[in-house]
């Protein structure tokens, strides 16, 4: 049976010159686990959201979308009309959705209430509600933190809660948009294994859009690609690791993770000593005794599990948070740029062009430089687009382009490759490589270990509120069992010299 069907479906955002989706004809069979890939901004998120009327994007559309024979959208229906409501008036019973950002989907203050929230809105009887919540919490092992506040959960727990909250509504098809983008490597594997069980044991059809296909391919039954507004079938074997694949160069030699031109100077650009921080006197310590030393002109990466304090440490270095104890010395604070985990925090204008020009006067650059930067990051042609109408990956690129235009001596980046495809990662990597060569110091926080392995000179790992270790990149990855880079297309192409 067809779980999800698009028929000649076209969609365009308001004011856009061209549609994002062009006559899409695509069928997902019941019980499949589909891997959906495509370039940054190709329309993957738009496609998935179009199959969930409650969160479908606003714009002009034609054609039809249906789930298990029930219309989700039919041409001729009024804008915003939700078609095909069936039993219990619950379209959510057909289609569930899990977004990229764990925080953006959580609406309640406690775990148990978050699990019950959707059922309450559907008017589910109390007895049935308690049973559903209990079985889903048990399935995902949520009992130990069932009564906790959602704000205290780790990133992995929040995303698992989002998955459980979608499944408690018993959807027949589950759509996920970059669900592991903000998870550490261990949490990401645990999440994907849980998703695999949902598909195989519960018989729920799964579609996952991702820029990290290698990690999902082991669980998927088929793969498709968004290209030029349409869906095309792919051989899933191209994303699966073979036993002989590893962290070797194409000539068979062991890879050298750390760039040969790494510099070190006697006085570090950043010197953090025994720093402790918490968000309130009654709150738990995020960092207890963390230290960090970053050499001038180097690329230094901070890794660790979700909730280990990586983003907090970056904000302490930037000076946007004050340490409660310890010392933070940043010799380059007068010439720094910070790109936070949510790139939208840097946006204040009504178009991409205006965003790129916002800091032109104090930073001393002009329209030619802004246009060149837009082209480098694949944003040319989007100058008139509102930042909120960009894909998550395009928003990430816009924020980084905006930061690079001011030519900072210190660049602070929180998850710089989040939501980016291989081509976009290569563009970011080439730009950071160029910045390093001109002497810029770069401190980045990332779960993308492939990117870290290719770019960083040194790696610090945070654990239990402290720096567990700081090592040259080669030594760090050679000695880790779980925090190891997954060989992917970006790694292969970067080591071949693509993008440089």
Tab-separated table of C-alpha atoms in Angstrom:
chain	number	residue	atom	x	y	z
A	1	UNK	CA	0.000	0.000	0.000
A	2	UNK	CA	1.107	3.566	-0.650
A	3	UNK	CA	1.902	5.314	2.642
A	4	UNK	CA	2.643	8.734	1.141
A	5	UNK	CA	1.897	9.966	-2.359
A	6	UNK	CA	2.767	13.211	-4.179
A	7	UNK	CA	1.117	13.720	-7.547
A	8	UNK	CA	2.381	16.501	-9.844
A	9	UNK	CA	2.999	18.598	-6.709
A	10	UNK	CA	4.468	22.082	-7.175
A	11	UNK	CA	5.191	24.658	-4.486
A	12	UNK	CA	6.591	28.222	-4.545
A	13	UNK	CA	7.240	30.576	-1.649
A	14	UNK	CA	5.568	34.030	-1.767
A	15	UNK	CA	7.498	36.402	-4.027
A	16	UNK	CA	9.874	33.705	-5.281
A	17	UNK	CA	10.862	33.783	-8.951
A	18	UNK	CA	10.958	29.992	-9.231
A	19	UNK	CA	9.131	27.162	-7.407
A	20	UNK	CA	11.059	25.061	-4.894
A	21	UNK	CA	9.158	21.905	-5.842
A	22	UNK	CA	8.365	21.227	-9.509
A	23	UNK	CA	5.741	18.634	-10.402
A	24	UNK	CA	6.876	16.116	-7.801
A	25	UNK	CA	5.656	12.569	-8.426
A	26	UNK	CA	6.768	10.385	-5.526
A	27	UNK	CA	5.386	7.380	-3.709
A	28	UNK	CA	6.579	5.950	-0.384
A	29	UNK	CA	5.443	2.392	0.163
A	30	UNK	CA	4.102	1.299	3.537
A	31	UNK	CA	6.768	-0.019	5.906
A	32	UNK	CA	9.699	1.579	4.070
A	33	UNK	CA	12.593	3.392	5.725
A	34	UNK	CA	13.504	6.101	3.215
A	35	UNK	CA	16.688	8.155	3.209
A	36	UNK	CA	16.110	11.599	1.634
A	37	UNK	CA	19.166	13.593	0.537
A	38	UNK	CA	19.754	16.703	-1.542
A	39	UNK	CA	21.746	19.893	-1.704
A	40	UNK	CA	21.317	22.649	0.861
A	41	UNK	CA	18.183	24.576	-0.134
A	42	UNK	CA	16.993	21.887	-2.570
A	43	UNK	CA	13.566	21.657	-0.919
A	44	UNK	CA	13.804	18.621	1.380
A	45	UNK	CA	12.241	20.375	4.370
A	46	UNK	CA	9.578	21.971	2.163
A	47	UNK	CA	8.698	18.553	0.751
A	48	UNK	CA	8.314	16.933	4.173
A	49	UNK	CA	6.374	19.818	5.701
A	50	UNK	CA	3.994	19.769	2.739
A	51	UNK	CA	2.890	16.327	3.937
A	52	UNK	CA	2.016	17.683	7.393
A	53	UNK	CA	-0.749	20.291	6.868
A	54	UNK	CA	-0.463	21.750	10.383
A	55	UNK	CA	3.089	22.948	9.650
A	56	UNK	CA	3.002	23.183	5.850
A	57	UNK	CA	4.813	26.259	4.475
A	58	UNK	CA	2.783	29.190	3.165
A	59	UNK	CA	2.873	29.649	-0.595
A	60	UNK	CA	1.364	28.694	-3.935
A	61	UNK	CA	0.858	24.997	-4.585
A	62	UNK	CA	-0.720	22.742	-7.185
A	63	UNK	CA	-1.163	18.988	-7.472
A	64	UNK	CA	-1.981	16.719	-4.539
A	65	UNK	CA	-0.499	15.013	-1.469
A	66	UNK	CA	-2.111	12.039	0.253
A	67	UNK	CA	-1.321	9.572	3.042
A	68	UNK	CA	-2.804	6.072	2.894
A	69	UNK	CA	-5.373	7.295	0.390
A	70	UNK	CA	-6.515	10.295	2.454
A	71	UNK	CA	-5.937	13.723	0.918
A	72	UNK	CA	-3.562	15.998	2.838
A	73	UNK	CA	-3.705	18.639	0.132
A	74	UNK	CA	-5.830	18.750	-3.001
A	75	UNK	CA	-5.647	21.329	-5.756
A	76	UNK	CA	-8.506	23.782	-5.535
A	77	UNK	CA	-8.739	23.654	-1.726
A	78	UNK	CA	-8.415	27.032	0.020
A	79	UNK	CA	-4.997	28.036	1.365
A	80	UNK	CA	-4.490	26.521	4.807
A	81	UNK	CA	-7.271	23.939	4.374
A	82	UNK	CA	-6.488	20.613	6.056
A	83	UNK	CA	-7.973	17.850	3.946
A	84	UNK	CA	-8.717	14.257	4.710
A	85	UNK	CA	-9.451	14.400	8.430
A	86	UNK	CA	-10.438	10.914	9.402
A	87	UNK	CA	-11.206	8.929	12.521
A	88	UNK	CA	-11.041	10.904	15.785
A	89	UNK	CA	-10.540	14.067	13.703
A	90	UNK	CA	-6.832	13.314	14.037
A	91	UNK	CA	-4.705	13.781	10.976
A	92	UNK	CA	-1.728	13.436	13.301
A	93	UNK	CA	-2.670	9.761	13.530
A	94	UNK	CA	-1.573	9.432	9.904
A	95	UNK	CA	1.522	11.653	9.769
A	96	UNK	CA	4.019	12.453	12.525
A	97	UNK	CA	6.891	14.935	12.271
A	98	UNK	CA	10.199	15.420	14.124
A	99	UNK	CA	12.146	18.615	13.418
A	100	UNK	CA	15.851	19.389	13.304
A	101	UNK	CA	15.965	21.475	16.481
A	102	UNK	CA	14.941	19.599	19.654
A	103	UNK	CA	14.038	22.802	21.503
A	104	UNK	CA	11.739	24.142	18.794
A	105	UNK	CA	9.288	21.250	19.081
A	106	UNK	CA	8.995	20.976	22.876
A	107	UNK	CA	6.122	23.024	24.311
A	108	UNK	CA	5.636	21.725	27.878
A	109	UNK	CA	7.729	22.129	31.016
A	110	UNK	CA	7.857	18.459	32.065
A	111	UNK	CA	8.542	15.224	30.200
A	112	UNK	CA	5.282	13.511	31.142
A	113	UNK	CA	3.219	16.541	30.100
A	114	UNK	CA	5.052	16.769	26.771
A	115	UNK	CA	4.194	13.124	26.079
A	116	UNK	CA	0.547	13.692	26.959
A	117	UNK	CA	0.158	17.074	25.237
A	118	UNK	CA	-0.856	15.840	21.786
A	119	UNK	CA	-3.289	13.305	23.218
A	120	UNK	CA	-4.884	15.984	25.383
A	121	UNK	CA	-5.440	18.138	22.291
A	122	UNK	CA	-7.126	15.209	20.534
A	123	UNK	CA	-9.460	14.670	23.497
A	124	UNK	CA	-8.162	11.170	24.189
A	125	UNK	CA	-9.852	9.522	27.211
A	126	UNK	CA	-7.688	9.558	30.348
A	127	UNK	CA	-7.345	5.772	30.546
A	128	UNK	CA	-6.207	5.451	26.940
A	129	UNK	CA	-3.889	8.425	27.377
A	130	UNK	CA	-2.158	6.917	30.409
A	131	UNK	CA	-1.698	3.601	28.606
A	132	UNK	CA	-0.215	5.193	25.481
A	133	UNK	CA	2.155	7.418	27.444
A	134	UNK	CA	3.271	4.485	29.602
A	135	UNK	CA	3.994	2.138	26.701
A	136	UNK	CA	5.908	4.735	24.698
A	137	UNK	CA	7.929	5.844	27.754
A	138	UNK	CA	8.797	2.213	28.435
A	139	UNK	CA	9.709	1.505	24.796
A	140	UNK	CA	12.247	4.356	24.772
A	141	UNK	CA	13.518	3.888	28.333
A	142	UNK	CA	12.210	7.277	29.461
A	143	UNK	CA	11.078	6.151	32.942
A	144	UNK	CA	14.235	7.404	34.778
A	145	UNK	CA	13.579	10.988	33.589
A	146	UNK	CA	9.799	10.804	33.166
A	147	UNK	CA	9.186	13.484	35.829
A	148	UNK	CA	12.047	15.816	34.914
A	149	UNK	CA	11.743	19.338	33.583
A	150	UNK	CA	12.284	19.422	29.819
A	151	UNK	CA	14.694	22.364	30.191
A	152	UNK	CA	17.098	20.127	32.123
A	153	UNK	CA	17.295	17.407	29.478
A	154	UNK	CA	20.338	16.831	27.307
A	155	UNK	CA	20.084	17.358	23.556
A	156	UNK	CA	19.834	13.606	22.994
A	157	UNK	CA	17.063	13.249	25.558
A	158	UNK	CA	15.131	16.164	24.029
A	159	UNK	CA	15.252	14.652	20.558
A	160	UNK	CA	14.248	11.236	21.910
A	161	UNK	CA	11.352	12.955	23.692
A	162	UNK	CA	10.313	14.587	20.392
A	163	UNK	CA	10.309	11.172	18.740
A	164	UNK	CA	8.298	9.632	21.595
A	165	UNK	CA	5.833	12.556	21.584
A	166	UNK	CA	5.198	12.015	17.877
A	167	UNK	CA	4.784	8.259	18.288
A	168	UNK	CA	2.380	8.481	21.204
A	169	UNK	CA	-0.143	9.735	18.615
A	170	UNK	CA	0.393	6.434	16.769
A	171	UNK	CA	1.142	7.857	13.301
A	172	UNK	CA	1.394	5.463	10.392
A	173	UNK	CA	4.151	7.463	8.690
A	174	UNK	CA	6.893	9.433	10.455
A	175	UNK	CA	8.789	12.288	8.790
A	176	UNK	CA	12.081	13.494	10.269
A	177	UNK	CA	14.032	16.585	9.163
A	178	UNK	CA	17.746	16.394	10.076
A	179	UNK	CA	16.904	14.682	13.397
A	180	UNK	CA	20.520	14.042	14.458
A	181	UNK	CA	22.042	17.363	13.322
A	182	UNK	CA	22.542	18.624	16.888
A	183	UNK	CA	23.333	15.308	18.581
A	184	UNK	CA	26.736	14.061	19.662
A	185	UNK	CA	27.977	10.856	17.934
A	186	UNK	CA	26.831	8.493	20.696
A	187	UNK	CA	23.412	10.139	21.078
A	188	UNK	CA	22.960	10.138	17.288
A	189	UNK	CA	23.570	6.395	17.040
A	190	UNK	CA	21.199	5.697	19.937
A	191	UNK	CA	18.515	7.820	18.288
A	192	UNK	CA	18.897	6.108	14.915
A	193	UNK	CA	18.735	2.684	16.527
A	194	UNK	CA	15.505	3.696	18.287
A	195	UNK	CA	14.150	4.883	14.939
A	196	UNK	CA	15.134	1.564	13.366
A	197	UNK	CA	13.121	-0.277	16.041
A	198	UNK	CA	10.134	2.002	15.396
A	199	UNK	CA	10.247	1.071	11.718
A	200	UNK	CA	10.924	-2.658	12.030
A	201	UNK	CA	9.070	-3.553	15.238
A	202	UNK	CA	6.125	-1.148	15.010
A	203	UNK	CA	5.729	-1.189	11.225
A	204	UNK	CA	5.752	2.611	10.958
A	205	UNK	CA	6.872	4.068	7.629
A	206	UNK	CA	9.875	6.369	8.118
A	207	UNK	CA	11.308	9.138	5.917
A	208	UNK	CA	14.521	10.848	7.100
A	209	UNK	CA	15.951	13.948	5.418
A	210	UNK	CA	19.635	14.341	6.235
A	211	UNK	CA	22.996	15.676	5.112
A	212	UNK	CA	24.714	12.765	6.894
A	213	UNK	CA	23.485	9.825	4.779
A	214	UNK	CA	26.339	7.528	5.792
A	215	UNK	CA	25.020	7.282	9.356
A	216	UNK	CA	21.421	6.593	8.272
A	217	UNK	CA	22.075	4.255	5.334
A	218	UNK	CA	22.628	1.191	7.522
A	219	UNK	CA	18.993	1.361	8.635
A	220	UNK	CA	17.299	2.515	5.414
A	221	UNK	CA	15.609	0.334	2.806
A	222	UNK	CA	15.813	2.866	-0.020
A	223	UNK	CA	17.204	6.296	-0.885
A	224	UNK	CA	15.958	9.251	-2.920
A	225	UNK	CA	17.412	12.643	-3.804
A	226	UNK	CA	15.898	16.102	-4.246
A	227	UNK	CA	17.301	17.556	-7.453
A	228	UNK	CA	15.971	20.550	-9.412
A	229	UNK	CA	12.718	20.451	-7.481
A	230	UNK	CA	11.976	16.774	-8.108
A	231	UNK	CA	12.521	13.450	-6.345
A	232	UNK	CA	14.870	10.938	-7.965
A	233	UNK	CA	15.685	7.383	-6.869
A	234	UNK	CA	19.246	6.549	-5.754
A	235	UNK	CA	21.162	3.354	-5.073
A	236	UNK	CA	21.412	3.206	-1.292
A	237	UNK	CA	24.610	1.152	-1.481
A	238	UNK	CA	26.537	4.309	-2.414
A	239	UNK	CA	26.131	5.573	1.156
A	240	UNK	CA	26.943	2.360	3.000
A	241	UNK	CA	30.383	1.767	4.410
A	242	UNK	CA	32.224	-1.271	3.176
A	243	UNK	CA	34.410	-3.317	5.542
A	244	UNK	CA	37.568	-2.122	3.846
A	245	UNK	CA	36.675	1.566	4.160
A	246	UNK	CA	38.339	3.550	6.899
A	247	UNK	CA	40.334	6.634	7.673
A	248	UNK	CA	42.927	6.135	4.959
A	249	UNK	CA	43.948	8.283	2.062
A	250	UNK	CA	43.155	7.069	-1.423
A	251	UNK	CA	46.772	5.927	-1.771
A	252	UNK	CA	46.284	3.663	1.260
A	253	UNK	CA	48.378	5.681	3.696
A	254	UNK	CA	47.067	6.691	7.087
A	255	UNK	CA	45.364	10.075	7.058
A	256	UNK	CA	46.996	13.045	8.755
A	257	UNK	CA	44.157	14.818	10.517
A	258	UNK	CA	46.026	17.908	11.652
A	259	UNK	CA	47.071	20.355	8.907
A	260	UNK	CA	50.816	20.541	8.389
A	261	UNK	CA	50.855	24.338	8.648
A	262	UNK	CA	49.485	24.519	12.217
A	263	UNK	CA	51.142	27.289	14.168
A	264	UNK	CA	51.818	27.778	17.836
A	265	UNK	CA	52.961	30.945	19.616
A	266	UNK	CA	54.157	31.455	23.155
A	267	UNK	CA	51.186	33.604	24.166
A	268	UNK	CA	47.817	31.905	23.463
A	269	UNK	CA	44.980	33.835	21.883
A	270	UNK	CA	42.575	32.305	24.416
A	271	UNK	CA	43.471	31.178	27.914
A	272	UNK	CA	40.709	29.738	30.125
A	273	UNK	CA	41.654	28.497	33.586
A	274	UNK	CA	39.497	26.450	36.007
A	275	UNK	CA	36.258	28.102	34.921
A	276	UNK	CA	32.970	27.303	36.619
A	277	UNK	CA	29.540	28.414	35.443
A	278	UNK	CA	25.854	27.804	36.229
A	279	UNK	CA	22.765	29.652	35.050
A	280	UNK	CA	21.498	30.332	38.564
A	281	UNK	CA	22.420	29.732	42.187
A	282	UNK	CA	19.917	26.913	42.458
A	283	UNK	CA	20.861	25.465	39.071
A	284	UNK	CA	23.379	22.648	38.540
A	285	UNK	CA	26.891	23.513	37.409
A	286	UNK	CA	27.295	23.377	33.628
A	287	UNK	CA	31.065	23.771	33.924
A	288	UNK	CA	32.900	23.077	37.156
A	289	UNK	CA	36.601	23.421	36.405
A	290	UNK	CA	37.160	23.747	32.656
A	291	UNK	CA	40.411	24.945	31.095
A	292	UNK	CA	41.234	25.762	27.484
A	293	UNK	CA	44.258	27.159	25.665
A	294	UNK	CA	43.996	28.122	21.982
A	295	UNK	CA	47.119	28.997	20.011
A	296	UNK	CA	47.093	32.122	17.835
A	297	UNK	CA	46.339	31.374	14.197
A	298	UNK	CA	45.115	27.834	14.891
A	299	UNK	CA	41.818	26.024	14.449
A	300	UNK	CA	40.781	24.532	17.778
A	301	UNK	CA	37.717	22.278	18.129
A	302	UNK	CA	35.697	21.538	21.263
A	303	UNK	CA	33.718	18.279	21.280
A	304	UNK	CA	31.731	16.321	23.839
A	305	UNK	CA	28.292	14.977	24.599
A	306	UNK	CA	25.080	16.979	24.472
A	307	UNK	CA	24.847	19.113	27.601
A	308	UNK	CA	28.568	18.915	28.365
A	309	UNK	CA	28.946	22.716	28.252
A	310	UNK	CA	30.490	23.299	24.822
A	311	UNK	CA	28.238	26.200	23.800
A	312	UNK	CA	28.521	27.683	27.295
A	313	UNK	CA	32.316	27.618	27.058
A	314	UNK	CA	32.163	29.361	23.677
A	315	UNK	CA	29.962	32.125	25.137
A	316	UNK	CA	32.323	32.529	28.088
A	317	UNK	CA	35.206	33.019	25.667
A	318	UNK	CA	33.148	35.539	23.686
A	319	UNK	CA	32.298	37.444	26.867
A	320	UNK	CA	28.528	37.113	26.481
A	321	UNK	CA	28.476	35.117	29.730
A	322	UNK	CA	30.541	35.942	32.850
A	323	UNK	CA	32.326	33.078	34.642
A	324	UNK	CA	31.216	32.457	38.208
A	325	UNK	CA	34.702	31.334	39.118
A	326	UNK	CA	38.001	30.886	37.342
A	327	UNK	CA	39.553	33.096	34.670
A	328	UNK	CA	38.908	33.789	30.970
A	329	UNK	CA	41.478	35.728	28.931
A	330	UNK	CA	40.681	36.505	25.316
A	331	UNK	CA	43.442	38.559	23.698
A	332	UNK	CA	41.384	39.007	20.496
A	333	UNK	CA	38.011	40.040	21.945
A	334	UNK	CA	38.242	43.481	20.330
A	335	UNK	CA	38.184	41.805	16.898
A	336	UNK	CA	35.966	38.761	17.163
A	337	UNK	CA	32.824	37.384	15.521
A	338	UNK	CA	30.506	34.822	17.104
A	339	UNK	CA	28.109	32.625	15.107
A	340	UNK	CA	25.779	31.009	17.684
A	341	UNK	CA	24.098	27.631	17.399
A	342	UNK	CA	20.914	29.301	16.161
A	343	UNK	CA	22.084	31.442	13.212
A	344	UNK	CA	18.821	33.410	13.232
A	345	UNK	CA	20.130	35.292	16.269
A	346	UNK	CA	22.335	37.292	13.868
A	347	UNK	CA	19.494	38.342	11.553
A	348	UNK	CA	17.819	41.745	11.848
A	349	UNK	CA	16.971	42.687	8.248
A	350	UNK	CA	14.293	41.904	5.676
A	351	UNK	CA	16.481	40.398	2.959
A	352	UNK	CA	19.668	38.420	2.439
A	353	UNK	CA	21.260	41.394	0.686
A	354	UNK	CA	20.518	43.724	3.614
A	355	UNK	CA	21.868	41.174	6.098
A	356	UNK	CA	25.178	40.939	4.252
A	357	UNK	CA	25.482	44.732	4.126
A	358	UNK	CA	24.362	45.440	7.703
A	359	UNK	CA	27.891	45.755	9.116
A	360	UNK	CA	29.512	47.218	5.997
A	361	UNK	CA	30.101	50.725	7.370
A	362	UNK	CA	31.896	49.865	10.650
A	363	UNK	CA	33.732	46.923	9.030
A	364	UNK	CA	34.724	48.845	5.898
A	365	UNK	CA	33.539	46.559	3.101
A	366	UNK	CA	31.271	47.260	0.139
A	367	UNK	CA	28.688	45.631	-2.085
A	368	UNK	CA	31.320	43.939	-4.238
A	369	UNK	CA	32.730	42.084	-1.216
A	370	UNK	CA	29.223	41.128	-0.054
A	371	UNK	CA	28.305	39.804	-3.491
A	372	UNK	CA	31.532	37.804	-3.699
A	373	UNK	CA	30.890	36.291	-0.273
A	374	UNK	CA	27.305	35.431	-1.243
A	375	UNK	CA	28.567	33.654	-4.354
A	376	UNK	CA	31.215	31.761	-2.376
A	377	UNK	CA	28.532	30.421	-0.015
A	378	UNK	CA	25.973	29.634	-2.714
A	379	UNK	CA	23.673	32.515	-1.738
A	380	UNK	CA	23.863	34.423	-5.013
A	381	UNK	CA	20.428	34.842	-6.522
A	382	UNK	CA	18.841	34.908	-3.059
A	383	UNK	CA	19.528	38.571	-2.303
A	384	UNK	CA	15.855	39.536	-2.227
A	385	UNK	CA	14.747	36.527	-0.164
A	386	UNK	CA	13.719	37.082	3.471
A	387	UNK	CA	16.092	35.189	5.822
A	388	UNK	CA	13.158	33.324	7.396
A	389	UNK	CA	12.285	31.868	3.967
A	390	UNK	CA	15.715	30.250	3.623
A	391	UNK	CA	16.352	26.616	4.464
A	392	UNK	CA	18.117	25.844	7.741
A	393	UNK	CA	21.368	25.229	5.891
A	394	UNK	CA	21.092	28.468	3.938
A	395	UNK	CA	20.488	30.377	7.178
A	396	UNK	CA	23.651	28.803	8.570
A	397	UNK	CA	25.624	29.882	5.502
A	398	UNK	CA	24.221	33.412	5.643
A	399	UNK	CA	25.255	33.829	9.284
A	400	UNK	CA	28.780	32.592	8.590
A	401	UNK	CA	29.128	34.738	5.478
A	402	UNK	CA	27.995	37.764	7.477
A	403	UNK	CA	30.565	37.047	10.190
A	404	UNK	CA	33.411	36.512	7.725
A	405	UNK	CA	32.730	39.826	5.980
A	406	UNK	CA	33.941	41.750	9.044
A	407	UNK	CA	37.349	39.985	8.811
A	408	UNK	CA	37.655	39.140	12.518
A	409	UNK	CA	40.940	38.095	14.083
A	410	UNK	CA	38.996	35.588	16.193
A	411	UNK	CA	36.125	33.512	14.774
A	412	UNK	CA	33.879	31.638	17.221
A	413	UNK	CA	31.576	29.059	15.597
A	414	UNK	CA	28.909	26.889	17.226
A	415	UNK	CA	28.030	23.889	15.001
A	416	UNK	CA	29.191	25.566	11.743
A	417	UNK	CA	28.208	22.644	9.468
A	418	UNK	CA	24.706	22.082	10.851
A	419	UNK	CA	22.247	21.450	7.996
A	420	UNK	CA	24.891	21.668	5.244
A	421	UNK	CA	25.420	19.335	2.313
A	422	UNK	CA	28.876	18.312	1.087
A	423	UNK	CA	29.275	21.218	-1.356
A	424	UNK	CA	28.333	23.754	1.323
A	425	UNK	CA	30.694	22.127	3.832
A	426	UNK	CA	33.504	22.365	1.292
A	427	UNK	CA	32.768	26.077	0.844
A	428	UNK	CA	32.851	26.648	4.610
A	429	UNK	CA	36.005	24.574	4.988
A	430	UNK	CA	37.767	26.481	2.202
A	431	UNK	CA	36.808	29.807	3.796
A	432	UNK	CA	38.061	28.730	7.226
A	433	UNK	CA	41.239	27.391	5.634
A	434	UNK	CA	41.790	30.782	3.995
A	435	UNK	CA	41.129	32.577	7.294
A	436	UNK	CA	43.632	30.384	9.100
A	437	UNK	CA	46.272	31.061	6.462
A	438	UNK	CA	45.898	34.801	6.970
A	439	UNK	CA	46.344	34.370	10.722
A	440	UNK	CA	42.773	34.217	12.031
A	441	UNK	CA	42.272	32.168	15.191
A	442	UNK	CA	39.236	29.869	14.976
A	443	UNK	CA	37.495	28.183	17.885
A	444	UNK	CA	34.636	25.904	16.889
A	445	UNK	CA	32.184	23.643	18.692
A	446	UNK	CA	30.962	20.708	16.628
A	447	UNK	CA	29.445	17.235	16.588
A	448	UNK	CA	30.633	16.838	12.985
A	449	UNK	CA	33.725	14.761	13.649
A	450	UNK	CA	34.496	14.334	9.956
A	451	UNK	CA	34.738	18.119	9.604
A	452	UNK	CA	36.762	18.432	12.814
A	453	UNK	CA	39.200	15.730	11.703
A	454	UNK	CA	39.933	17.605	8.473
A	455	UNK	CA	40.054	21.166	9.832
A	456	UNK	CA	41.255	21.256	13.438
A	457	UNK	CA	44.829	21.515	14.691
A	458	UNK	CA	43.836	20.461	18.198
A	459	UNK	CA	40.761	19.058	19.940
A	460	UNK	CA	39.464	19.536	23.481
A	461	UNK	CA	36.864	17.139	24.857
A	462	UNK	CA	34.524	18.258	27.654
A	463	UNK	CA	33.119	15.810	30.192
A	464	UNK	CA	31.586	16.203	33.650
A	465	UNK	CA	32.078	19.972	33.623
A	466	UNK	CA	35.796	19.796	32.870
A	467	UNK	CA	38.198	19.449	29.974
A	468	UNK	CA	38.805	15.697	29.860
A	469	UNK	CA	41.681	16.079	27.404
A	470	UNK	CA	43.290	18.357	24.823
A	471	UNK	CA	45.348	16.716	22.099
A	472	UNK	CA	46.540	17.249	18.538
A	473	UNK	CA	43.773	16.107	16.206
A	474	UNK	CA	45.591	12.992	14.972
A	475	UNK	CA	46.296	11.782	18.498
A	476	UNK	CA	42.773	12.556	19.703
A	477	UNK	CA	40.993	10.486	17.064
A	478	UNK	CA	43.530	7.657	17.160
A	479	UNK	CA	42.793	7.138	20.868
A	480	UNK	CA	38.982	7.296	20.795
A	481	UNK	CA	36.584	4.390	20.498
A	482	UNK	CA	33.278	6.267	19.999
A	483	UNK	CA	34.311	9.846	19.155
A	484	UNK	CA	35.762	8.911	15.787
A	485	UNK	CA	34.969	10.500	12.410
A	486	UNK	CA	32.675	8.652	10.037
A	487	UNK	CA	34.347	8.609	6.599
A	488	UNK	CA	31.966	10.535	4.358
A	489	UNK	CA	31.817	12.372	1.047
A	490	UNK	CA	33.115	15.599	2.568
A	491	UNK	CA	36.192	13.888	4.018
A	492	UNK	CA	36.956	12.113	0.760
A	493	UNK	CA	36.619	15.242	-1.373
A	494	UNK	CA	38.485	17.543	1.020
A	495	UNK	CA	41.457	15.184	1.129
A	496	UNK	CA	41.452	15.075	-2.658
A	497	UNK	CA	41.786	18.836	-2.644
A	498	UNK	CA	38.234	19.714	-3.750
A	499	UNK	CA	37.098	23.173	-2.745
A	500	UNK	CA	40.630	24.528	-2.394
